[in-house]
């Protein structure tokens, strides 16, 4: 019995069917490769694409946004089933967080550009909040994005970023105002494949979760369009 099937108070038969499908997929595609992923420090891109084809990223996404419309329970099921395999390498949870930030705050143009790839596994997302000097105290971050004509110019660094080396899309928490505390913080979409001045550190040789793609990201005069601001 999986972790999921022990929590019957919130799910129905559709959830059970999805759980069985996710369990079978992970048993066939993830479990045989766990040791290799730990050794190489990241999950193969081909696995991300297979997970997309299997609908694992689509389950919690509304129909209107190109998903299966199953609601957040479907993402929780995938996390349960991944945990049941003892895998800590695949950064699924971060991928889903990035997807739902876009769903909640993205413009129609931002959604059209990024959601299809995130859902089908062609695009890998990272959430860049944690910094070397302040950990996960988001109000204390020092990375800043200053307006320069039609772009934001970003400088700063992030640490322990899951999916960091492979990320095609970096959802960056950064200061856009000198106001103290959370009011001066924004989220900006950074294209990991085209951003000039974005440097990725070596894979971090951690004590645990060694197969998880975890890296330092450094932003040196990275310029992105003003339209890349996510939400207000």
Coordinates of N, CA and C in Angstrom, one line a residue:
X1 N 0.9 -1.2 0.0 CA 0.0 0.0 0.0 C 0.9 1.2 0.0
X2 N 0.6 2.2 -0.9 CA 1.4 3.4 -1.0 C 1.0 4.4 0.1
X3 N 1.9 5.4 0.3 CA 1.6 6.5 1.2 C 0.2 7.1 0.9
X4 N 0.0 7.3 -0.4 CA -1.3 8.0 -0.8 C -2.5 7.2 -0.3
X5 N -2.5 5.9 -0.5 CA -3.8 5.2 -0.3 C -4.1 5.1 1.2
X6 N -3.2 5.6 2.1 CA -3.5 5.6 3.5 C -4.3 6.9 3.9
X7 N -4.4 7.8 3.0 CA -5.0 9.1 3.3 C -6.3 9.2 2.6
X8 N -7.3 8.4 2.9 CA -8.5 8.3 2.1 C -9.5 9.4 2.4
X9 N -9.3 10.2 3.4 CA -10.3 11.2 3.8 C -10.5 12.3 2.8
X10 N -9.6 12.5 1.8 CA -9.7 13.6 0.9 C -9.8 13.3 -0.6
X11 N -9.8 12.0 -0.9 CA -9.7 11.7 -2.4 C -10.9 10.8 -2.8
X12 N -11.0 10.7 -4.1 CA -12.1 9.8 -4.7 C -11.5 8.8 -5.7
X13 N -12.4 8.2 -6.4 CA -11.9 7.1 -7.3 C -11.0 7.7 -8.4
X14 N -11.3 8.9 -8.9 CA -10.4 9.5 -9.9 C -9.0 9.7 -9.4
X15 N -8.9 10.1 -8.1 CA -7.5 10.2 -7.5 C -6.8 8.9 -7.4
X16 N -7.6 7.8 -7.1 CA -7.0 6.5 -7.0 C -6.5 6.0 -8.3
X17 N -7.2 6.3 -9.4 CA -6.8 5.9 -10.7 C -5.5 6.6 -11.1
X18 N -5.5 7.9 -10.8 CA -4.3 8.7 -11.1 C -3.1 8.2 -10.2
X19 N -3.3 7.9 -9.0 CA -2.2 7.4 -8.1 C -1.7 6.1 -8.7
X20 N -2.5 5.2 -9.1 CA -2.0 4.0 -9.7 C -1.2 4.2 -10.9
X21 N -1.6 5.2 -11.8 CA -0.9 5.5 -13.0 C 0.5 6.1 -12.6
X22 N 0.5 7.0 -11.7 CA 1.7 7.7 -11.3 C 2.7 6.6 -10.7
X23 N 2.1 5.7 -9.9 CA 2.9 4.7 -9.2 C 3.6 3.8 -10.2
X24 N 2.9 3.4 -11.2 CA 3.4 2.5 -12.3 C 4.5 3.2 -13.1
X25 N 4.2 4.5 -13.4 CA 5.2 5.3 -14.2 C 6.5 5.4 -13.4
X26 N 6.4 5.8 -12.1 CA 7.7 6.0 -11.3 C 8.4 4.7 -11.1
X27 N 7.7 3.6 -11.0 CA 8.3 2.3 -10.8 C 9.1 1.9 -12.1
X28 N 8.5 2.2 -13.2 CA 9.2 1.9 -14.5 C 10.3 2.8 -14.9
X29 N 10.1 4.1 -14.7 CA 11.0 5.1 -15.2 C 12.0 5.8 -14.2
X30 N 11.5 5.8 -12.9 CA 12.4 6.5 -11.9 C 13.2 5.5 -11.1
X31 N 12.5 4.5 -10.5 CA 13.2 3.6 -9.6 C 14.5 3.0 -10.2
X32 N 14.4 2.5 -11.4 CA 15.6 1.8 -11.9 C 16.8 2.8 -12.1
X33 N 16.6 4.1 -12.1 CA 17.6 5.1 -12.4 C 18.0 5.9 -11.1
X34 N 17.5 5.6 -10.0 CA 17.7 6.4 -8.8 C 19.2 6.5 -8.5
X35 N 19.9 5.3 -8.5 CA 21.3 5.3 -8.1 C 22.1 6.1 -9.1
X36 N 21.8 6.0 -10.4 CA 22.5 6.7 -11.4 C 22.3 8.2 -11.3
X37 N 21.1 8.6 -11.0 CA 20.8 10.0 -10.8 C 21.6 10.6 -9.6
X38 N 21.7 9.8 -8.5 CA 22.5 10.2 -7.4 C 23.9 10.4 -7.8
X39 N 24.5 9.5 -8.6 CA 25.9 9.6 -9.0 C 26.1 10.8 -9.9
X40 N 25.2 11.1 -10.8 CA 25.4 12.2 -11.7 C 24.9 13.5 -11.2
X41 N 24.2 13.5 -10.1 CA 23.8 14.8 -9.5 C 22.6 15.5 -10.1
X42 N 21.9 14.8 -11.0 CA 20.7 15.3 -11.6 C 19.9 14.3 -12.3
X43 N 18.6 14.6 -12.6 CA 17.7 13.7 -13.3 C 17.9 14.0 -14.8
X44 N 17.8 13.0 -15.6 CA 17.9 13.1 -17.1 C 16.8 14.0 -17.6
X45 N 17.1 14.8 -18.6 CA 16.0 15.6 -19.2 C 15.0 14.7 -19.9
X46 N 15.4 13.6 -20.3 CA 14.5 12.6 -21.0 C 13.4 12.1 -20.0
X47 N 13.8 12.0 -18.7 CA 12.8 11.6 -17.7 C 11.8 12.7 -17.5
X48 N 12.2 14.0 -17.5 CA 11.2 15.1 -17.4 C 10.2 15.0 -18.5
X49 N 10.7 14.8 -19.7 CA 9.8 14.7 -20.9 C 8.8 13.5 -20.8
X50 N 9.4 12.4 -20.3 CA 8.5 11.2 -20.1 C 7.4 11.5 -19.0
X51 N 7.8 12.2 -18.0 CA 6.9 12.6 -16.9 C 5.8 13.5 -17.5
X52 N 6.2 14.4 -18.4 CA 5.2 15.3 -19.0 C 4.3 14.5 -19.9
X53 N 4.8 13.5 -20.7 CA 3.9 12.7 -21.5 C 3.0 11.9 -20.7
X54 N 3.4 11.5 -19.5 CA 2.5 10.7 -18.6 C 1.5 11.6 -17.9
X55 N 1.6 12.9 -18.0 CA 0.6 13.8 -17.4 C 0.9 14.2 -16.0
X56 N 2.1 13.9 -15.5 CA 2.3 14.2 -14.1 C 2.3 15.6 -13.7
X57 N 2.8 16.5 -14.6 CA 2.8 17.9 -14.3 C 1.4 18.6 -14.6
X58 N 0.6 17.9 -15.4 CA -0.7 18.4 -15.9 C -1.8 18.2 -14.9
X59 N -1.7 17.3 -14.0 CA -2.8 16.9 -13.1 C -3.4 18.0 -12.3
X60 N -2.6 18.8 -11.8 CA -3.2 19.9 -10.9 C -3.5 21.2 -11.6
X61 N -3.2 21.2 -12.9 CA -3.4 22.5 -13.7 C -4.8 22.6 -14.3
X62 N -5.4 23.7 -14.1 CA -6.8 23.9 -14.7 C -6.9 23.6 -16.2
X63 N -8.0 23.2 -16.6 CA -8.3 23.0 -18.0 C -7.9 24.2 -18.9
X64 N -8.3 25.4 -18.4 CA -8.2 26.6 -19.1 C -6.7 26.9 -19.4
X65 N -5.8 26.4 -18.5 CA -4.4 26.6 -18.7 C -3.6 25.5 -19.3
X66 N -4.4 24.5 -19.9 CA -3.7 23.5 -20.6 C -3.5 22.2 -19.8
X67 N -4.1 22.1 -18.6 CA -3.9 20.9 -17.8 C -5.0 20.0 -17.8
X68 N -5.0 19.1 -16.8 CA -6.0 18.0 -16.7 C -7.2 18.5 -15.8
X69 N -7.0 19.6 -15.1 CA -8.1 20.1 -14.3 C -8.4 19.3 -13.0
X70 N -7.4 18.6 -12.6 CA -7.7 17.7 -11.4 C -7.6 18.4 -10.1
X71 N -7.0 19.6 -10.0 CA -6.9 20.2 -8.7 C -5.6 19.9 -8.0
X72 N -5.3 20.6 -6.9 CA -4.0 20.4 -6.2 C -3.8 19.0 -5.6
X73 N -4.8 18.2 -5.4 CA -4.7 16.9 -4.9 C -3.8 16.0 -5.8
X74 N -3.8 16.3 -7.1 CA -3.1 15.4 -8.0 C -1.6 15.7 -7.9
X75 N -1.2 16.9 -7.6 CA 0.2 17.2 -7.3 C 0.6 16.5 -6.0
X76 N -0.2 16.6 -5.0 CA 0.1 15.9 -3.8 C 0.3 14.4 -3.9
X77 N -0.6 13.8 -4.8 CA -0.4 12.4 -5.0 C 0.9 12.1 -5.6
X78 N 1.4 12.9 -6.6 CA 2.7 12.6 -7.2 C 3.8 12.7 -6.2
X79 N 3.7 13.7 -5.3 CA 4.7 13.8 -4.3 C 4.7 12.6 -3.3
X80 N 3.5 12.2 -3.0 CA 3.4 11.0 -2.1 C 4.1 9.8 -2.8
X81 N 3.7 9.6 -4.1 CA 4.2 8.4 -4.8 C 5.7 8.5 -5.0
X82 N 6.3 9.7 -5.3 CA 7.7 9.9 -5.3 C 8.4 9.5 -4.0
X83 N 7.8 10.0 -2.9 CA 8.3 9.7 -1.6 C 8.3 8.2 -1.3
X84 N 7.3 7.5 -1.8 CA 7.2 6.1 -1.6 C 8.4 5.3 -2.3
X85 N 9.0 5.9 -3.3 CA 10.1 5.3 -4.0 C 11.4 5.6 -3.3
X86 N 11.4 6.5 -2.3 CA 12.6 6.9 -1.6 C 13.5 7.8 -2.4
X87 N 13.0 8.3 -3.5 CA 13.7 9.2 -4.4 C 13.7 10.6 -3.9
X88 N 14.9 11.3 -3.9 CA 14.9 12.7 -3.5 C 15.6 13.5 -4.7
X89 N 15.7 12.9 -5.8 CA 16.4 13.6 -6.9 C 15.5 14.5 -7.8
X90 N 14.4 14.0 -8.2 CA 13.5 14.7 -9.1 C 12.9 15.9 -8.5
X91 N 13.1 17.1 -9.1 CA 12.5 18.3 -8.5 C 11.1 18.6 -8.9
X92 N 10.2 17.6 -8.9 CA 8.8 17.8 -9.3 C 8.2 18.9 -8.5
X93 N 8.3 18.9 -7.1 CA 7.6 19.9 -6.3 C 7.9 21.3 -6.7
X94 N 9.2 21.6 -7.0 CA 9.5 23.0 -7.4 C 8.9 23.3 -8.8
X95 N 8.9 22.3 -9.7 CA 8.3 22.5 -11.0 C 6.8 22.9 -10.8
X96 N 6.1 22.3 -10.0 CA 4.7 22.6 -9.8 C 4.5 23.9 -9.1
X97 N 5.3 24.3 -8.2 CA 5.3 25.6 -7.6 C 5.4 26.7 -8.6
X98 N 6.4 26.5 -9.5 CA 6.6 27.5 -10.6 C 5.4 27.6 -11.5
X99 N 4.8 26.4 -11.8 CA 3.6 26.4 -12.6 C 2.5 27.2 -12.0
X100 N 2.3 27.0 -10.7 CA 1.1 27.6 -10.1 C 1.4 29.1 -9.8
X101 N 2.6 29.5 -9.6 CA 2.9 31.0 -9.6 C 2.4 31.6 -10.9
X102 N 2.8 30.9 -12.0 CA 2.4 31.5 -13.3 C 0.9 31.5 -13.5
X103 N 0.2 30.4 -13.0 CA -1.3 30.4 -13.1 C -1.9 31.5 -12.3
X104 N -1.4 31.7 -11.1 CA -2.0 32.7 -10.2 C -1.7 34.1 -10.6
X105 N -0.5 34.4 -11.1 CA -0.1 35.8 -11.3 C 0.3 36.2 -12.7
X106 N 0.5 35.2 -13.6 CA 1.0 35.4 -14.9 C 0.0 36.1 -15.9
X107 N 0.6 36.9 -16.8 CA -0.3 37.5 -17.8 C -0.6 36.4 -18.9
X108 N -1.5 36.7 -19.7 CA -1.9 35.7 -20.8 C -0.6 35.4 -21.6
X109 N 0.2 36.4 -21.9 CA 1.4 36.2 -22.7 C 2.4 35.4 -22.0
X110 N 2.6 35.6 -20.7 CA 3.5 34.8 -19.9 C 3.1 33.3 -19.8
X111 N 1.8 33.1 -19.6 CA 1.3 31.8 -19.6 C 1.5 31.1 -20.9
X112 N 1.2 31.8 -22.0 CA 1.3 31.2 -23.3 C 2.7 30.8 -23.6
X113 N 3.7 31.6 -23.2 CA 5.1 31.3 -23.4 C 5.6 30.2 -22.6
X114 N 5.2 30.1 -21.4 CA 6.0 29.2 -20.5 C 5.2 27.9 -20.0
X115 N 3.9 28.0 -19.9 CA 3.1 26.9 -19.3 C 3.2 25.6 -20.1
X116 N 3.0 25.7 -21.4 CA 3.0 24.4 -22.2 C 4.3 23.6 -22.0
X117 N 5.5 24.2 -22.0 CA 6.7 23.5 -21.8 C 6.9 23.0 -20.4
X118 N 6.4 23.8 -19.4 CA 6.5 23.3 -18.0 C 5.6 22.1 -17.8
X119 N 4.5 22.1 -18.4 CA 3.5 21.0 -18.3 C 4.0 19.8 -19.0
X120 N 4.6 19.9 -20.2 CA 5.0 18.7 -20.9 C 6.4 18.2 -20.7
X121 N 7.1 18.9 -19.8 CA 8.4 18.5 -19.4 C 9.5 19.0 -20.2
X122 N 9.2 19.7 -21.3 CA 10.3 20.3 -22.1 C 11.0 21.4 -21.4
X123 N 10.3 22.1 -20.5 CA 10.9 23.2 -19.8 C 11.0 22.9 -18.3
X124 N 12.2 23.1 -17.7 CA 12.4 22.8 -16.3 C 12.4 24.2 -15.6
X125 N 11.7 24.3 -14.5 CA 11.6 25.5 -13.8 C 12.4 25.5 -12.4
X126 N 12.9 26.6 -12.0 CA 13.5 26.8 -10.7 C 12.9 28.0 -10.0
X127 N 12.9 27.9 -8.7 CA 12.4 29.0 -7.9 C 13.6 29.6 -7.1
X128 N 14.1 30.8 -7.4 CA 15.3 31.3 -6.9 C 15.0 32.3 -5.8
X129 N 15.0 31.9 -4.5 CA 14.7 32.8 -3.4 C 15.9 32.8 -2.4
X130 N 16.4 31.6 -2.0 CA 17.4 31.5 -1.0 C 18.7 32.2 -1.4
X131 N 19.3 32.9 -0.5 CA 20.6 33.6 -0.8 C 21.7 33.2 0.2
X132 N 22.9 33.4 -0.2 CA 24.0 32.9 0.7 C 24.0 33.7 2.1
X133 N 23.7 34.9 2.1 CA 23.8 35.7 3.3 C 22.6 35.7 4.2
X134 N 21.4 35.2 3.7 CA 20.2 35.3 4.5 C 19.4 34.0 4.5
X135 N 19.9 33.0 3.8 CA 19.1 31.7 3.8 C 17.7 32.0 3.2
X136 N 16.7 31.5 3.8 CA 15.3 31.6 3.3 C 14.5 32.7 3.9
X137 N 15.2 33.7 4.5 CA 14.6 34.9 5.0 C 14.4 35.8 3.8
X138 N 13.3 35.7 3.2 CA 13.0 36.4 1.9 C 13.1 37.9 2.1
X139 N 12.6 38.4 3.2 CA 12.6 39.8 3.4 C 14.0 40.4 3.5
X140 N 15.0 39.6 3.7 CA 16.4 40.1 3.8 C 17.2 39.9 2.6
X141 N 16.6 39.5 1.5 CA 17.4 39.3 0.2 C 18.0 40.6 -0.3
X142 N 19.1 40.4 -1.0 CA 19.9 41.5 -1.5 C 19.9 41.6 -3.0
X143 N 19.6 40.5 -3.6 CA 19.5 40.6 -5.1 C 18.6 41.7 -5.5
X144 N 19.0 42.5 -6.5 CA 18.1 43.6 -6.9 C 18.0 43.7 -8.4
X145 N 16.9 44.2 -8.8 CA 16.6 44.5 -10.2 C 16.2 45.9 -10.4
X146 N 17.0 46.7 -11.0 CA 16.8 48.1 -11.2 C 16.4 48.4 -12.7
X147 N 15.4 49.2 -12.8 CA 14.9 49.6 -14.1 C 15.9 50.4 -14.8
X148 N 16.2 50.0 -16.1 CA 17.1 50.7 -17.0 C 16.5 50.8 -18.4
X149 N 15.7 51.9 -18.6 CA 15.0 52.0 -19.8 C 13.9 51.0 -19.9
X150 N 14.0 50.1 -20.9 CA 12.9 49.1 -21.1 C 13.2 47.7 -20.5
X151 N 14.2 47.7 -19.6 CA 14.6 46.4 -19.0 C 14.8 46.6 -17.5
X152 N 14.9 45.4 -16.8 CA 15.4 45.3 -15.5 C 16.8 44.9 -15.6
X153 N 17.7 45.4 -14.8 CA 19.1 45.0 -14.8 C 19.3 44.3 -13.4
X154 N 19.6 43.0 -13.4 CA 19.6 42.2 -12.2 C 21.0 41.9 -11.8
X155 N 21.3 42.1 -10.5 CA 22.6 41.7 -9.9 C 22.3 41.1 -8.5
X156 N 23.1 40.0 -8.2 CA 23.0 39.3 -7.0 C 23.3 37.8 -7.1
X157 N 23.0 37.1 -6.1 CA 23.3 35.6 -6.1 C 22.3 34.9 -5.3
X158 N 22.1 33.6 -5.7 CA 21.1 32.7 -5.0 C 21.9 31.4 -4.7
X159 N 21.5 30.8 -3.6 CA 22.1 29.5 -3.2 C 21.1 28.4 -2.9
X160 N 21.6 27.2 -3.1 CA 20.8 26.0 -2.9 C 19.5 26.0 -3.7
X161 N 19.6 26.3 -5.0 CA 18.4 26.4 -5.9 C 18.2 25.1 -6.5
X162 N 17.1 24.5 -6.2 CA 16.7 23.2 -6.8 C 16.3 23.4 -8.3
X163 N 16.8 22.4 -9.1 CA 16.7 22.5 -10.6 C 17.6 23.6 -11.1
X164 N 18.5 24.1 -10.3 CA 19.2 25.4 -10.7 C 20.1 25.2 -11.9
X165 N 20.8 24.1 -12.1 CA 21.7 24.0 -13.2 C 21.0 23.8 -14.5
X166 N 19.9 23.0 -14.4 CA 19.1 22.6 -15.6 C 18.0 23.6 -16.0
X167 N 17.7 24.6 -15.2 CA 16.5 25.4 -15.3 C 16.5 26.2 -16.6
X168 N 15.4 26.0 -17.4 CA 15.1 26.8 -18.6 C 14.4 28.1 -18.2
X169 N 13.7 28.1 -17.1 CA 13.0 29.2 -16.5 C 13.3 29.4 -15.0
X170 N 13.9 30.5 -14.7 CA 14.2 30.9 -13.3 C 13.2 31.9 -12.8
X171 N 12.4 31.5 -11.8 CA 11.5 32.5 -11.2 C 12.2 33.1 -10.0
X172 N 12.6 34.4 -10.2 CA 13.5 35.0 -9.3 C 12.8 36.0 -8.4
X173 N 13.1 35.8 -7.1 CA 12.7 36.7 -6.0 C 13.8 37.8 -5.9
X174 N 13.4 39.1 -6.1 CA 14.4 40.1 -6.1 C 13.8 41.4 -5.6
X175 N 14.7 42.3 -5.2 CA 14.3 43.6 -4.8 C 14.1 44.5 -6.1
X176 N 12.9 45.1 -6.2 CA 12.7 46.1 -7.3 C 12.5 47.5 -6.7
X177 N 12.5 47.6 -5.4 CA 12.3 48.8 -4.7 C 13.2 48.9 -3.5
X178 N 13.6 50.1 -3.1 CA 14.4 50.2 -1.9 C 13.7 50.1 -0.6
X179 N 12.3 50.0 -0.7 CA 11.5 49.9 0.5 C 12.0 48.6 1.3
X180 N 12.0 48.8 2.7 CA 12.4 47.7 3.5 C 11.3 46.6 3.6
X181 N 11.8 45.4 3.9 CA 10.8 44.3 4.1 C 10.2 43.8 2.8
X182 N 9.1 43.1 2.9 CA 8.5 42.4 1.8 C 7.9 43.3 0.7
X183 N 7.6 44.6 1.0 CA 6.9 45.4 0.0 C 7.8 45.8 -1.1
X184 N 9.1 45.7 -1.0 CA 10.0 46.0 -2.1 C 10.4 44.8 -2.9
X185 N 9.8 43.6 -2.7 CA 10.2 42.4 -3.4 C 9.2 42.0 -4.5
X186 N 9.8 41.6 -5.6 CA 9.0 41.2 -6.7 C 9.5 39.8 -7.3
X187 N 8.7 39.2 -8.1 CA 9.1 38.0 -8.8 C 9.3 38.4 -10.3
X188 N 10.4 37.9 -10.9 CA 10.7 38.2 -12.2 C 11.1 36.9 -13.0
X189 N 10.6 36.7 -14.2 CA 10.9 35.6 -15.0 C 12.2 35.8 -15.7
X190 N 13.1 34.9 -15.6 CA 14.4 34.9 -16.2 C 14.5 33.7 -17.1
X191 N 14.8 33.9 -18.4 CA 15.0 32.8 -19.4 C 16.4 32.3 -19.1
X192 N 16.4 31.1 -18.6 CA 17.7 30.5 -18.3 C 18.6 30.1 -19.5
X193 N 18.0 30.1 -20.7 CA 18.7 29.7 -21.9 C 19.3 30.9 -22.7
X194 N 18.7 32.1 -22.4 CA 19.1 33.3 -23.2 C 19.7 34.4 -22.3
X195 N 19.5 34.4 -21.0 CA 20.0 35.5 -20.2 C 21.5 35.6 -20.2
X196 N 22.0 36.7 -20.7 CA 23.4 37.0 -20.6 C 23.8 37.5 -19.2
X197 N 24.8 36.9 -18.7 CA 25.3 37.4 -17.3 C 24.8 36.4 -16.2
X198 N 24.0 35.4 -16.6 CA 23.6 34.4 -15.6 C 24.6 33.3 -15.6
X199 N 25.2 33.1 -14.4 CA 26.2 32.0 -14.2 C 25.7 31.0 -13.2
X200 N 25.9 29.8 -13.5 CA 25.5 28.7 -12.6 C 26.7 28.0 -12.0
X201 N 26.7 27.8 -10.7 CA 27.8 27.2 -10.1 C 27.8 25.7 -10.3
X202 N 28.9 25.1 -9.8 CA 29.0 23.6 -9.8 C 27.8 23.0 -9.0
X203 N 27.5 21.7 -9.3 CA 26.6 21.0 -8.5 C 27.1 20.9 -7.1
X204 N 26.2 21.3 -6.1 CA 26.6 21.3 -4.7 C 26.7 19.9 -4.2
X205 N 27.9 19.5 -3.6 CA 28.1 18.2 -3.1 C 27.5 18.1 -1.6
X206 N 26.2 17.9 -1.5 CA 25.5 18.0 -0.3 C 25.7 16.7 0.6
X207 N 25.3 16.8 1.8 CA 25.3 15.6 2.7 C 24.2 14.6 2.3
X208 N 23.1 15.2 1.9 CA 21.9 14.4 1.5 C 21.3 14.9 0.2
X209 N 20.3 14.2 -0.3 CA 19.6 14.6 -1.5 C 20.7 14.8 -2.6
X210 N 21.6 13.9 -2.8 CA 22.7 14.1 -3.6 C 22.4 14.1 -5.1
X211 N 21.3 13.5 -5.4 CA 20.8 13.4 -6.8 C 20.0 14.6 -7.3
X212 N 19.7 15.5 -6.3 CA 18.9 16.7 -6.6 C 19.8 17.8 -7.2
X213 N 19.4 18.3 -8.4 CA 20.1 19.3 -9.1 C 20.0 20.6 -8.2
X214 N 21.1 20.9 -7.5 CA 21.1 22.0 -6.5 C 22.3 22.9 -6.8
X215 N 22.1 24.2 -7.1 CA 23.2 25.0 -7.5 C 23.1 26.4 -7.0
X216 N 24.3 27.1 -7.1 CA 24.3 28.6 -6.9 C 24.1 29.2 -8.2
X217 N 23.3 30.3 -8.2 CA 23.0 31.1 -9.4 C 23.6 32.5 -9.1
X218 N 24.3 33.0 -10.1 CA 24.9 34.4 -9.9 C 24.4 35.2 -11.1
X219 N 23.8 36.4 -10.8 CA 23.3 37.3 -11.8 C 24.2 38.6 -11.8
X220 N 24.8 38.8 -13.0 CA 25.7 39.9 -13.2 C 25.2 40.7 -14.4
X221 N 24.6 41.8 -14.0 CA 24.0 42.7 -15.0 C 23.1 42.0 -16.0
X222 N 22.3 41.0 -15.5 CA 21.4 40.3 -16.4 C 20.2 41.2 -16.7
X223 N 19.9 41.4 -18.0 CA 18.9 42.2 -18.4 C 17.7 41.4 -18.9
X224 N 16.5 41.8 -18.4 CA 15.3 41.1 -18.9 C 14.2 42.2 -19.1
X225 N 13.3 42.0 -20.1 CA 12.3 43.0 -20.3 C 11.4 43.3 -19.1
X226 N 10.9 44.5 -19.1 CA 10.0 44.9 -18.0 C 8.8 44.0 -17.9
X227 N 8.4 43.4 -19.1 CA 7.2 42.5 -19.2 C 7.4 41.2 -18.4
X228 N 8.7 40.9 -18.0 CA 9.0 39.7 -17.3 C 8.6 39.8 -15.8
X229 N 8.1 40.9 -15.4 CA 7.6 41.0 -14.0 C 6.4 40.1 -13.9
X230 N 6.4 39.3 -12.8 CA 5.3 38.4 -12.6 C 4.3 39.0 -11.6
X231 N 3.1 39.4 -12.0 CA 2.2 40.0 -11.1 C 2.6 41.4 -10.7
X232 N 2.0 42.0 -9.7 CA 2.3 43.4 -9.3 C 3.6 43.5 -8.6

